[in-house]
């Protein structure tokens, strides 16, 4: 089993590197590896250097960071809520982050740190609302997910209302609403990437606690865990990951649902293996999907969020019917 896990991690890391290299090389103007190397060393001194530093590099880094963040956020939320259907896009966390970004833009606060902070606050509020509903009502796991879907619709409606009423918020492009990286800049990316790196490091060190929490409240409490405090910590970290990613990637859907399931198929449910593999697979998967969205309809470019929805929607329905509407876990 250890040998198999090592091979899986090596393949995931290699796939992530290959996806990143392809993303740097391919596009409307193809760059050879030699051109990439010269551009990386010499800076934006010519056309290839300008493309590399101001377009391809921020876009590739955005795909890697958002994929890793959303995948790990989904993995954490599935364990905390005890439901395989949970993910930031399904239960309204991404929508809360999107509303936070919209309000931030409406207030005229457009710096990278302000947008990342507003996105995190919105994601945390949405995630807290879902967990609070589950605790106060004693709702079944399926009811919690359906409540999250309803919250998702409400938050999206509020975001659209703010966009219509505020000219500043209208600066948000249509690509933000569906998710994409064509407008990503280093100024907007790097503050959020720093938050993602810190949150990922924290999540990886708490994998054993996440496994204990996933056993259920009573079992975790009997093992000496302060359940409410740990749940709040994981909720904070999941919201930070999802919110920071949404601040520059837009409302990418289903990444946090698809990737954790794929990771657990290869290495099992233990968080110390599932979390890092989810990060690697998510980073490579989103970057590769963004590359496909760029090339499939060239010279036109499809926002990667549309491709994610096409892939994620059927997967969500498959999980829903496999669990017989969630009654197995209710």
CSV table of C-alpha atoms in Angstrom, one decimal:
chain,number,residue,atom,x,y,z
A,1,UNK,CA,0.0,0.0,0.0
A,2,UNK,CA,2.8,2.4,0.8
A,3,UNK,CA,4.5,1.7,-2.5
A,4,UNK,CA,1.2,2.3,-4.3
A,5,UNK,CA,0.7,5.6,-2.5
A,6,UNK,CA,4.2,6.7,-3.4
A,7,UNK,CA,3.5,5.9,-7.0
A,8,UNK,CA,0.2,7.8,-6.9
A,9,UNK,CA,1.9,10.9,-5.4
A,10,UNK,CA,4.7,10.8,-7.9
A,11,UNK,CA,2.3,10.5,-10.8
A,12,UNK,CA,0.2,13.4,-9.4
A,13,UNK,CA,3.2,15.6,-8.9
A,14,UNK,CA,4.5,14.8,-12.4
A,15,UNK,CA,1.0,15.5,-13.9
A,16,UNK,CA,1.0,18.8,-12.0
A,17,UNK,CA,4.4,19.8,-13.4
A,18,UNK,CA,3.4,18.8,-17.0
A,19,UNK,CA,0.1,20.7,-16.8
A,20,UNK,CA,2.0,23.8,-15.6
A,21,UNK,CA,4.6,23.6,-18.4
A,22,UNK,CA,1.9,23.1,-21.1
A,23,UNK,CA,0.0,26.0,-19.7
A,24,UNK,CA,3.1,28.2,-20.0
A,25,UNK,CA,3.9,27.1,-23.5
A,26,UNK,CA,0.5,26.8,-25.2
A,27,UNK,CA,-2.0,29.5,-26.1
A,28,UNK,CA,-2.8,32.1,-28.8
A,29,UNK,CA,1.0,32.5,-29.2
A,30,UNK,CA,2.9,29.3,-28.6
A,31,UNK,CA,6.2,29.5,-26.8
A,32,UNK,CA,9.0,26.9,-27.0
A,33,UNK,CA,10.7,25.7,-23.8
A,34,UNK,CA,13.8,27.6,-25.0
A,35,UNK,CA,11.8,30.8,-25.3
A,36,UNK,CA,10.3,30.3,-21.8
A,37,UNK,CA,13.8,29.8,-20.3
A,38,UNK,CA,15.1,32.9,-22.0
A,39,UNK,CA,12.1,34.9,-20.9
A,40,UNK,CA,12.4,33.7,-17.3
A,41,UNK,CA,16.0,34.8,-17.2
A,42,UNK,CA,15.9,38.0,-19.1
A,43,UNK,CA,12.5,39.4,-18.0
A,44,UNK,CA,9.9,41.2,-20.1
A,45,UNK,CA,12.3,42.6,-22.7
A,46,UNK,CA,10.6,41.2,-25.8
A,47,UNK,CA,7.3,39.8,-26.9
A,48,UNK,CA,8.0,36.3,-25.4
A,49,UNK,CA,9.1,37.8,-22.1
A,50,UNK,CA,6.0,40.0,-21.9
A,51,UNK,CA,3.7,37.1,-22.6
A,52,UNK,CA,5.5,34.9,-20.0
A,53,UNK,CA,5.6,37.4,-17.2
A,54,UNK,CA,2.3,39.2,-17.6
A,55,UNK,CA,0.0,36.6,-19.0
A,56,UNK,CA,1.1,33.0,-18.8
A,57,UNK,CA,2.9,32.9,-15.4
A,58,UNK,CA,0.1,34.7,-13.4
A,59,UNK,CA,-2.5,32.5,-15.2
A,60,UNK,CA,-0.7,29.3,-14.5
A,61,UNK,CA,0.0,30.1,-10.9
A,62,UNK,CA,-3.7,31.1,-10.5
A,63,UNK,CA,-4.8,27.7,-11.8
A,64,UNK,CA,-2.4,25.8,-9.5
A,65,UNK,CA,-3.2,27.8,-6.4
A,66,UNK,CA,-7.0,27.8,-6.9
A,67,UNK,CA,-7.1,24.1,-7.8
A,68,UNK,CA,-5.2,23.2,-4.6
A,69,UNK,CA,-7.2,25.5,-2.4
A,70,UNK,CA,-10.7,24.5,-3.6
A,71,UNK,CA,-9.8,20.8,-3.6
A,72,UNK,CA,-8.5,20.9,0.0
A,73,UNK,CA,-11.5,23.1,1.1
A,74,UNK,CA,-13.8,20.5,-0.3
A,75,UNK,CA,-12.0,17.6,1.4
A,76,UNK,CA,-12.2,19.4,4.7
A,77,UNK,CA,-15.9,20.3,4.3
A,78,UNK,CA,-16.8,16.7,3.4
A,79,UNK,CA,-15.2,15.5,6.7
A,80,UNK,CA,-16.6,18.3,8.9
A,81,UNK,CA,-20.1,18.0,7.5
A,82,UNK,CA,-19.9,14.2,7.2
A,83,UNK,CA,-21.4,14.3,3.7
A,84,UNK,CA,-19.8,13.3,0.4
A,85,UNK,CA,-21.8,15.8,-1.5
A,86,UNK,CA,-20.3,18.8,0.4
A,87,UNK,CA,-18.1,21.3,-1.4
A,88,UNK,CA,-17.5,25.0,-1.4
A,89,UNK,CA,-19.6,25.5,-4.6
A,90,UNK,CA,-22.5,23.3,-3.5
A,91,UNK,CA,-23.2,24.6,0.0
A,92,UNK,CA,-22.8,28.3,-0.8
A,93,UNK,CA,-19.2,29.1,0.4
A,94,UNK,CA,-18.1,30.2,-3.0
A,95,UNK,CA,-21.2,32.3,-3.4
A,96,UNK,CA,-20.6,33.9,-0.1
A,97,UNK,CA,-17.0,34.7,-1.2
A,98,UNK,CA,-18.4,36.1,-4.5
A,99,UNK,CA,-20.8,38.4,-2.6
A,100,UNK,CA,-17.9,39.6,-0.4
A,101,UNK,CA,-15.8,40.5,-3.5
A,102,UNK,CA,-18.8,42.3,-5.1
A,103,UNK,CA,-19.4,44.4,-2.0
A,104,UNK,CA,-15.7,45.2,-1.8
A,105,UNK,CA,-15.7,46.4,-5.4
A,106,UNK,CA,-18.9,48.4,-4.8
A,107,UNK,CA,-17.2,50.2,-1.9
A,108,UNK,CA,-14.3,51.0,-4.2
A,109,UNK,CA,-11.7,48.8,-2.5
A,110,UNK,CA,-9.9,47.1,-5.3
A,111,UNK,CA,-6.5,46.2,-3.7
A,112,UNK,CA,-5.5,42.6,-3.7
A,113,UNK,CA,-5.5,42.3,0.1
A,114,UNK,CA,-8.9,44.0,0.4
A,115,UNK,CA,-10.5,41.8,-2.2
A,116,UNK,CA,-9.0,38.6,-0.6
A,117,UNK,CA,-10.1,39.7,2.9
A,118,UNK,CA,-13.7,40.4,1.7
A,119,UNK,CA,-13.8,37.1,-0.1
A,120,UNK,CA,-12.7,35.3,3.0
A,121,UNK,CA,-15.2,37.1,5.2
A,122,UNK,CA,-18.1,36.2,2.8
A,123,UNK,CA,-17.0,32.5,2.6
A,124,UNK,CA,-16.7,32.3,6.4
A,125,UNK,CA,-20.1,33.7,6.9
A,126,UNK,CA,-21.7,31.3,4.4
A,127,UNK,CA,-19.9,28.3,5.9
A,128,UNK,CA,-20.8,29.3,9.4
A,129,UNK,CA,-24.5,29.7,8.4
A,130,UNK,CA,-24.6,26.1,7.0
A,131,UNK,CA,-22.9,24.6,10.1
A,132,UNK,CA,-25.1,26.6,12.5
A,133,UNK,CA,-28.2,25.5,10.6
A,134,UNK,CA,-27.1,21.9,10.9
A,135,UNK,CA,-26.5,22.2,14.7
A,136,UNK,CA,-29.6,24.2,15.6
A,137,UNK,CA,-32.1,22.1,13.6
A,138,UNK,CA,-30.5,18.7,13.9
A,139,UNK,CA,-31.1,18.4,10.1
A,140,UNK,CA,-30.0,15.3,8.2
A,141,UNK,CA,-26.9,15.4,6.1
A,142,UNK,CA,-28.9,15.6,2.9
A,143,UNK,CA,-31.1,18.5,4.3
A,144,UNK,CA,-27.9,20.4,5.2
A,145,UNK,CA,-26.7,20.1,1.6
A,146,UNK,CA,-30.1,21.2,0.2
A,147,UNK,CA,-30.0,24.1,2.6
A,148,UNK,CA,-26.6,25.0,1.3
A,149,UNK,CA,-28.0,24.9,-2.3
A,150,UNK,CA,-30.8,27.3,-1.2
A,151,UNK,CA,-28.2,29.6,0.5
A,152,UNK,CA,-26.1,29.5,-2.7
A,153,UNK,CA,-29.1,30.8,-4.7
A,154,UNK,CA,-29.8,33.6,-2.2
A,155,UNK,CA,-26.2,34.8,-2.1
A,156,UNK,CA,-25.9,34.7,-5.9
A,157,UNK,CA,-29.1,36.8,-6.2
A,158,UNK,CA,-27.8,39.3,-3.7
A,159,UNK,CA,-24.5,39.5,-5.6
A,160,UNK,CA,-26.4,40.1,-8.9
A,161,UNK,CA,-28.5,42.8,-7.2
A,162,UNK,CA,-25.4,44.7,-6.0
A,163,UNK,CA,-23.8,44.4,-9.4
A,164,UNK,CA,-26.9,46.0,-11.0
A,165,UNK,CA,-27.2,48.8,-8.5
A,166,UNK,CA,-23.5,49.7,-8.3
A,167,UNK,CA,-21.4,50.8,-11.3
A,168,UNK,CA,-18.3,50.0,-9.3
A,169,UNK,CA,-19.4,46.4,-8.8
A,170,UNK,CA,-20.2,46.1,-12.4
A,171,UNK,CA,-16.5,46.1,-13.0
A,172,UNK,CA,-16.7,42.5,-12.2
A,173,UNK,CA,-16.6,40.7,-15.6
A,174,UNK,CA,-18.9,37.9,-16.7
A,175,UNK,CA,-15.9,35.6,-16.4
A,176,UNK,CA,-15.8,36.2,-12.6
A,177,UNK,CA,-19.4,34.9,-12.3
A,178,UNK,CA,-18.6,31.6,-14.1
A,179,UNK,CA,-14.9,31.4,-13.1
A,180,UNK,CA,-11.8,32.0,-15.2
A,181,UNK,CA,-8.2,33.3,-15.2
A,182,UNK,CA,-7.8,35.4,-18.3
A,183,UNK,CA,-7.9,38.7,-16.3
A,184,UNK,CA,-5.7,37.5,-13.4
A,185,UNK,CA,-2.9,39.9,-12.5
A,186,UNK,CA,0.0,39.4,-10.1
A,187,UNK,CA,-1.3,42.3,-7.9
A,188,UNK,CA,-4.5,40.4,-7.3
A,189,UNK,CA,-3.0,36.9,-7.2
A,190,UNK,CA,-0.1,37.1,-4.8
A,191,UNK,CA,-2.0,38.3,-1.6
A,192,UNK,CA,-4.5,35.5,-2.0
A,193,UNK,CA,-1.7,33.0,-2.9
A,194,UNK,CA,0.0,33.9,0.4
A,195,UNK,CA,-3.1,33.2,2.3
A,196,UNK,CA,-3.7,29.9,0.5
A,197,UNK,CA,-0.1,28.8,1.2
A,198,UNK,CA,-0.5,29.5,5.0
A,199,UNK,CA,-4.0,27.8,5.1
A,200,UNK,CA,-2.7,24.7,3.2
A,201,UNK,CA,0.2,24.3,5.6
A,202,UNK,CA,-2.1,24.5,8.6
A,203,UNK,CA,-4.6,22.0,7.1
A,204,UNK,CA,-1.8,19.5,6.4
A,205,UNK,CA,-0.6,19.6,10.0
A,206,UNK,CA,-4.1,18.9,11.3
A,207,UNK,CA,-4.9,15.9,9.2
A,208,UNK,CA,-5.2,13.5,12.2
A,209,UNK,CA,-7.6,15.8,14.0
A,210,UNK,CA,-9.8,16.0,10.9
A,211,UNK,CA,-10.0,12.2,10.8
A,212,UNK,CA,-11.1,12.1,14.5
A,213,UNK,CA,-13.7,14.8,13.8
A,214,UNK,CA,-15.0,12.8,10.9
A,215,UNK,CA,-15.8,9.9,13.2
A,216,UNK,CA,-18.7,12.0,14.6
A,217,UNK,CA,-19.2,14.4,17.5
A,218,UNK,CA,-19.8,11.8,20.2
A,219,UNK,CA,-16.8,9.6,19.2
A,220,UNK,CA,-14.5,12.6,18.9
A,221,UNK,CA,-15.6,14.0,22.3
A,222,UNK,CA,-15.0,10.6,23.9
A,223,UNK,CA,-11.5,10.7,22.6
A,224,UNK,CA,-10.8,14.0,24.3
A,225,UNK,CA,-11.3,16.4,21.4
A,226,UNK,CA,-12.9,19.8,21.9
A,227,UNK,CA,-15.3,19.3,19.0
A,228,UNK,CA,-16.7,22.8,18.7
A,229,UNK,CA,-13.3,24.4,18.8
A,230,UNK,CA,-11.8,22.0,16.2
A,231,UNK,CA,-14.8,22.4,14.0
A,232,UNK,CA,-14.5,26.1,14.1
A,233,UNK,CA,-10.8,25.9,13.2
A,234,UNK,CA,-11.5,23.7,10.2
A,235,UNK,CA,-14.4,25.9,9.2
A,236,UNK,CA,-12.0,28.9,9.3
A,237,UNK,CA,-9.4,27.1,7.2
A,238,UNK,CA,-11.8,25.9,4.6
A,239,UNK,CA,-13.4,29.3,4.3
A,240,UNK,CA,-9.9,30.9,4.0
A,241,UNK,CA,-8.9,28.5,1.2
A,242,UNK,CA,-12.2,28.9,-0.8
A,243,UNK,CA,-12.4,32.6,-0.2
A,244,UNK,CA,-8.8,33.3,-1.2
A,245,UNK,CA,-9.3,31.2,-4.4
A,246,UNK,CA,-12.5,32.9,-5.4
A,247,UNK,CA,-11.0,36.4,-5.0
A,248,UNK,CA,-8.9,35.9,-8.2
A,249,UNK,CA,-10.5,32.8,-9.9
A,250,UNK,CA,-14.1,33.7,-9.7
A,251,UNK,CA,-16.9,31.3,-8.9
A,252,UNK,CA,-15.3,28.0,-10.1
A,253,UNK,CA,-17.7,25.2,-9.4
A,254,UNK,CA,-17.4,21.5,-8.5
A,255,UNK,CA,-13.6,21.4,-8.1
A,256,UNK,CA,-14.0,20.8,-4.4
A,257,UNK,CA,-16.4,18.0,-5.1
A,258,UNK,CA,-14.7,16.1,-7.9
A,259,UNK,CA,-11.0,16.1,-6.8
A,260,UNK,CA,-11.4,14.8,-3.1
A,261,UNK,CA,-13.4,11.8,-4.4
A,262,UNK,CA,-10.7,11.0,-6.9
A,263,UNK,CA,-8.0,11.4,-4.3
A,264,UNK,CA,-9.7,9.1,-1.8
A,265,UNK,CA,-10.1,6.4,-4.5
A,266,UNK,CA,-6.3,6.2,-4.8
A,267,UNK,CA,-5.1,6.6,-1.2
A,268,UNK,CA,-8.1,6.0,1.0
A,269,UNK,CA,-9.9,8.3,3.4
A,270,UNK,CA,-7.0,9.1,5.8
A,271,UNK,CA,-6.6,12.9,5.7
A,272,UNK,CA,-2.8,12.8,5.9
A,273,UNK,CA,-2.8,11.2,2.5
A,274,UNK,CA,-6.1,12.5,1.0
A,275,UNK,CA,-5.3,16.2,1.7
A,276,UNK,CA,-1.9,16.5,0.0
A,277,UNK,CA,-3.0,14.3,-2.9
A,278,UNK,CA,-6.2,16.5,-3.3
A,279,UNK,CA,-4.0,19.6,-3.5
A,280,UNK,CA,-1.7,18.1,-6.1
A,281,UNK,CA,-4.5,16.6,-8.2
A,282,UNK,CA,-6.6,19.8,-7.9
A,283,UNK,CA,-3.7,22.0,-9.0
A,284,UNK,CA,-3.0,19.9,-12.0
A,285,UNK,CA,-6.7,19.3,-12.9
A,286,UNK,CA,-7.7,23.0,-12.9
A,287,UNK,CA,-4.6,24.1,-14.8
A,288,UNK,CA,-5.2,21.4,-17.4
A,289,UNK,CA,-8.9,22.3,-17.7
A,290,UNK,CA,-7.9,26.0,-18.1
A,291,UNK,CA,-5.5,25.0,-20.9
A,292,UNK,CA,-8.3,22.9,-22.6
A,293,UNK,CA,-10.7,25.9,-22.3
A,294,UNK,CA,-8.1,28.1,-24.0
A,295,UNK,CA,-7.4,25.7,-26.9
A,296,UNK,CA,-10.6,23.8,-27.7
A,297,UNK,CA,-12.4,26.7,-29.4
A,298,UNK,CA,-9.4,28.8,-30.5
A,299,UNK,CA,-9.2,31.6,-31.5
A,300,UNK,CA,-12.1,32.0,-29.0
A,301,UNK,CA,-11.5,31.3,-25.4
A,302,UNK,CA,-14.0,29.5,-23.1
A,303,UNK,CA,-14.0,30.5,-19.4
A,304,UNK,CA,-12.8,27.4,-17.5
A,305,UNK,CA,-15.8,27.6,-15.1
A,306,UNK,CA,-18.1,26.5,-18.0
A,307,UNK,CA,-16.0,23.4,-18.6
A,308,UNK,CA,-16.0,22.7,-14.8
A,309,UNK,CA,-19.8,22.9,-14.7
A,310,UNK,CA,-20.1,20.5,-17.7
A,311,UNK,CA,-17.8,18.0,-15.9
A,312,UNK,CA,-19.1,18.6,-12.3
A,313,UNK,CA,-22.8,18.6,-12.9
A,314,UNK,CA,-23.1,15.0,-14.0
A,315,UNK,CA,-20.7,13.9,-11.3
A,316,UNK,CA,-22.8,15.5,-8.6
A,317,UNK,CA,-25.9,13.8,-9.9
A,318,UNK,CA,-24.1,10.5,-10.0
A,319,UNK,CA,-23.1,10.9,-6.4
A,320,UNK,CA,-26.6,11.9,-5.4
A,321,UNK,CA,-28.2,8.9,-7.0
A,322,UNK,CA,-25.5,6.5,-5.7
A,323,UNK,CA,-26.3,7.6,-2.2
A,324,UNK,CA,-30.0,7.2,-2.9
A,325,UNK,CA,-30.7,10.8,-2.2
A,326,UNK,CA,-28.6,10.8,0.9
A,327,UNK,CA,-30.9,8.5,2.9
A,328,UNK,CA,-28.1,6.2,3.6
A,329,UNK,CA,-26.3,8.9,5.6
A,330,UNK,CA,-29.4,10.7,6.9
